[in-house]
Coordinates of C-alpha atoms and ligand atoms in Angstrom, one line a residue:
X163 CA 308.5 208.4 136.4
X164 CA 310.2 207.5 133.3
X165 CA 310.5 209.9 130.0
X166 CA 311.4 208.3 126.7
X167 CA 311.4 210.3 123.6
X168 CA 312.4 210.1 120.7
X169 CA 314.7 212.4 118.5
X170 CA 316.3 213.2 114.6
X171 CA 318.3 216.2 116.6
X172 CA 318.5 214.2 119.6
X173 CA 321.9 216.5 120.7
X174 CA 319.4 219.9 121.4
X175 CA 318.1 218.1 123.9
X176 CA 320.7 217.3 126.1
X177 CA 322.2 220.7 127.7
X178 CA 318.4 221.6 129.0
X179 CA 318.4 218.4 131.2
X180 CA 321.9 218.2 133.1
X181 CA 321.0 222.3 134.7
X182 CA 319.2 223.3 138.2
X183 CA 315.8 221.9 138.4
X184 CA 315.7 218.6 136.1
X185 CA 319.3 218.2 136.8
X186 CA 317.9 217.7 141.0
X187 CA 314.8 216.0 140.4
X188 CA 316.9 213.0 137.8
X189 CA 320.0 213.4 140.5
X190 CA 317.6 212.8 143.4
X191 CA 316.1 209.7 141.4
X192 CA 312.5 211.0 141.0
X193 CA 312.7 211.3 136.8
X194 CA 314.8 209.5 133.9
X195 CA 314.6 211.2 130.8
X196 CA 316.0 208.7 128.2
X197 CA 316.4 210.1 124.6
X198 CA 316.1 208.3 121.5
X199 CA 317.9 208.6 118.1
X200 CA 315.7 208.0 115.9
X201 CA 318.4 207.8 113.1
X202 CA 319.5 204.2 115.0
X203 CA 316.0 202.6 113.3
X204 CA 316.8 204.7 109.8
X205 CA 316.2 202.5 106.3
X206 CA 319.7 201.4 104.6
X207 CA 323.3 201.8 104.5
X208 CA 321.8 206.0 104.8
X209 CA 319.7 204.8 107.8
X210 CA 316.1 207.4 106.3
X211 CA 314.3 208.4 108.3
X212 CA 312.5 211.3 105.2
X213 CA 310.6 210.8 103.1
X214 CA 309.1 212.6 100.9
X215 CA 305.1 212.7 101.6
X216 CA 302.9 210.9 98.1
X217 CA 300.8 213.1 96.7
X218 CA 303.5 215.8 96.0
X219 CA 304.3 219.2 98.2
X220 CA 307.1 221.1 99.8
X221 CA 308.4 218.9 103.2
X222 CA 310.0 215.7 104.1
X223 CA 307.8 213.0 106.5
X224 CA 309.7 211.1 108.9
X225 CA 308.7 207.9 107.3
X226 CA 306.2 205.4 109.5
X227 CA 309.3 202.0 109.7
X228 CA 311.9 203.7 111.7
X229 CA 309.1 204.8 114.4
X230 CA 307.1 201.9 114.6
X231 CA 310.1 200.3 115.1
X232 CA 311.5 202.4 118.1
X233 CA 308.1 202.8 120.1
X234 CA 308.1 198.9 119.6
X235 CA 311.2 198.7 120.5
X236 CA 310.4 200.5 124.3
X237 CA 307.4 198.7 124.6
X238 CA 308.4 195.3 124.2
X239 CA 310.4 196.4 128.0
X240 CA 307.4 198.3 129.2
X241 CA 303.8 199.8 129.1
X242 CA 303.6 202.7 128.9
X243 CA 300.4 205.5 129.9
X244 CA 301.1 207.7 127.1
X245 CA 303.3 208.1 123.6
X246 CA 302.9 211.8 123.6
X247 CA 303.3 213.8 120.3
X248 CA 304.4 216.8 119.9
X249 CA 302.6 218.7 117.2
X250 CA 300.7 222.5 116.9
X251 CA 297.5 220.8 116.1
X252 CA 297.5 218.6 119.2
X253 CA 296.0 219.9 122.4
X254 CA 297.1 223.1 123.9
X255 CA 299.5 221.7 126.7
X256 CA 298.4 224.0 130.7
X257 CA 299.7 223.4 134.1
X258 CA 296.2 221.0 134.0
X259 CA 297.6 218.2 131.5
X260 CA 300.9 218.2 133.6
X261 CA 299.2 217.4 136.6
X262 CA 297.5 215.2 135.2
X263 CA 300.2 213.8 132.9
X264 CA 303.2 214.3 136.7
X265 CA 301.2 211.0 138.3
X266 CA 301.8 208.7 135.3
X267 CA 305.0 206.3 134.9
X268 CA 306.1 205.9 131.8
X269 CA 305.5 208.6 128.9
X270 CA 306.5 207.8 125.5
X271 CA 307.2 211.8 123.7
X272 CA 307.7 211.7 120.0
X273 CA 309.1 215.3 118.9
X274 CA 308.5 215.2 114.9
X275 CA 310.2 217.4 112.7
X276 CA 309.4 218.8 109.2
X277 CA 306.0 218.3 107.8
X278 CA 305.3 215.9 110.4
X279 CA 305.1 212.0 110.9
X280 CA 303.5 209.4 108.5
X281 CA 299.9 209.4 109.7
X282 CA 299.3 205.6 110.4
X283 CA 301.6 206.5 113.5
X284 CA 299.3 208.7 115.1
X285 CA 296.2 206.6 113.9
X286 CA 297.4 203.7 115.9
X287 CA 300.4 204.5 118.3
X288 CA 300.3 208.1 119.5
X289 CA 297.5 208.7 122.1
X290 CA 297.4 212.1 122.9
X291 CA 298.7 215.0 121.2
X292 CA 300.1 218.3 122.1
X293 CA 301.0 221.8 121.3
X294 CA 302.4 224.6 122.9
X295 CA 301.4 226.6 121.9
X296 CA 299.9 228.7 118.0
X297 CA 303.0 229.2 116.6
X298 CA 305.1 226.4 114.7
X299 CA 308.4 226.0 115.6
X300 CA 311.1 223.8 113.6
X301 CA 310.2 220.9 115.7
X302 CA 308.9 218.9 118.7
X303 CA 312.5 219.5 120.8
X304 CA 312.0 222.4 122.3
X305 CA 308.2 221.7 122.9
X306 CA 309.0 217.9 124.1
X307 CA 311.8 219.6 126.6
X308 CA 308.4 222.6 127.8
X309 CA 306.4 219.1 128.9
X310 CA 308.9 217.8 130.7
X311 CA 310.1 220.3 133.2
X312 CA 306.3 221.5 133.2
X313 CA 305.6 217.7 134.5
X314 CA 308.9 217.0 136.0
X315 CA 309.1 219.5 138.3
X316 CA 306.1 218.4 140.1
X317 CA 306.9 215.4 140.6
X318 CA 307.1 214.4 144.9
X319 CA 310.7 215.0 146.4
X320 CA 311.9 217.0 142.9
X321 CA 311.4 221.5 144.3
X322 CA 312.6 221.3 147.5
X323 CA 309.8 223.7 148.8
X324 CA 306.9 220.7 148.2
X325 CA 304.8 223.4 148.3
X326 CA 306.0 226.2 146.2
X327 CA 304.7 224.3 142.9
X328 CA 300.8 225.0 144.6
X329 CA 301.9 228.3 144.6
X330 CA 302.8 228.9 140.5
X331 CA 300.7 231.2 138.5
X332 CA 298.0 228.5 137.0
X333 CA 298.1 226.2 139.6
X334 CA 294.7 227.0 141.2
X335 CA 293.7 228.7 137.9
X336 CA 294.9 231.9 139.3
X337 CA 297.9 234.4 138.4
X338 CA 301.4 234.2 140.7
X339 CA 301.0 237.4 143.3
X340 CA 303.8 239.8 142.7
X341 CA 307.3 239.0 145.0
X342 CA 310.4 240.7 146.4
X343 CA 312.8 240.2 148.0
X344 CA 315.7 242.7 149.5
X345 CA 316.7 245.7 149.7
X346 CA 313.3 247.4 151.6
X347 CA 313.7 250.3 149.9
X348 CA 315.7 249.7 146.6
X349 CA 316.4 253.0 145.2
X350 CA 313.6 254.7 146.6
X351 CA 311.3 252.1 145.4
X352 CA 309.1 250.5 148.2
X353 CA 308.2 247.2 149.5
X354 CA 305.0 246.8 149.9
X355 CA 304.0 247.2 153.6
X356 CA 302.1 244.3 154.5
X357 CA 305.4 242.3 153.5
X358 CA 307.3 243.1 155.9
X359 CA 304.8 243.1 159.0
X360 CA 304.9 239.6 160.2
X361 CA 301.4 239.2 159.9
X362 CA 300.3 236.5 157.7
X363 CA 297.3 236.3 157.3
X364 CA 297.6 239.8 156.0
X365 CA 300.0 238.6 154.2
X366 CA 298.4 235.8 152.4
X367 CA 294.9 237.8 152.4
X368 CA 297.5 240.2 150.6
X369 CA 298.7 238.0 147.8
X370 CA 295.1 236.1 147.6
X371 CA 294.5 239.9 146.0
X372 CA 296.9 240.3 144.3
X373 CA 296.8 237.0 142.6
X374 CA 292.8 237.9 141.9
X375 CA 294.1 241.8 140.4
X376 CA 296.6 240.2 138.3
X377 CA 294.6 238.0 136.9
X378 CA 291.8 240.0 136.1
X379 CA 293.4 241.9 134.5
X380 CA 296.3 240.4 132.1
X381 CA 294.0 237.0 132.3
X382 CA 290.6 237.4 132.5
X383 CA 289.5 234.4 130.3
X384 CA 291.0 232.0 134.0
X385 CA 288.4 233.6 136.0
X386 CA 285.3 232.1 137.0
X387 CA 282.3 234.6 135.4
X388 CA 281.3 236.0 138.4
X389 CA 284.8 236.7 139.5
X390 CA 285.0 238.5 136.3
Ligands
ADE98 N1 306.0 221.5 116.8 C1 306.5 222.4 116.0 N2 305.6 223.6 116.9 C2 304.9 222.9 117.5 C3 304.2 223.6 118.4 N3 304.1 224.6 119.0 N4 304.2 222.7 119.4 C4 304.2 220.7 119.9 N5 305.5 221.0 118.4 C5 305.2 221.5 117.5

């Protein structure tokens, strides 16, 4: 999968993609992330990318021309499945959307800034708008990284133990069950006996019950009505 990210603060994007699972995904050739500095498509000597909003009001807006030129340059090279704009008024990102996106070949993520991007780019280029939650961040870079991470780890071969993504919280609309590691007794706080029993059927049953219990307590909205 290839993901292109367009940003006015590309420096924000580099480090989080150079470690851990995202690093491995790229090293294995399963994920390519290309970061584009919108300023390279800026206008005039000052490489202007933003301007005051028509009608007045505080805050700058990313101009249509640099974005359109950057998008045109990318779209001339390959076909993109989705052009995604990260914005607090988008559809709320979740595991289901991450799963859908993980099946795509080429994605563009546009990280907005200031008051956002000119509406005409949203109308004529953007195919999907995503928010990572009901709060406002200073730009779309962190949300873009959230999307890359959530999607990238789902690509086949990225996780060592391929089954582990299947048991993540939300993957089956249940939160993940509790996990324990050694020692079995820490300050008198004991690991549940069943996990030490070696009885894998029992362990699976216990994990499922715990997942259900946790979901009922914390996120009953995830459960179908009969299980609540
Ligand atoms: N840009 C600013 N806040 C955002 C959010 N919550 N989700 C996506 N993009 C954003």
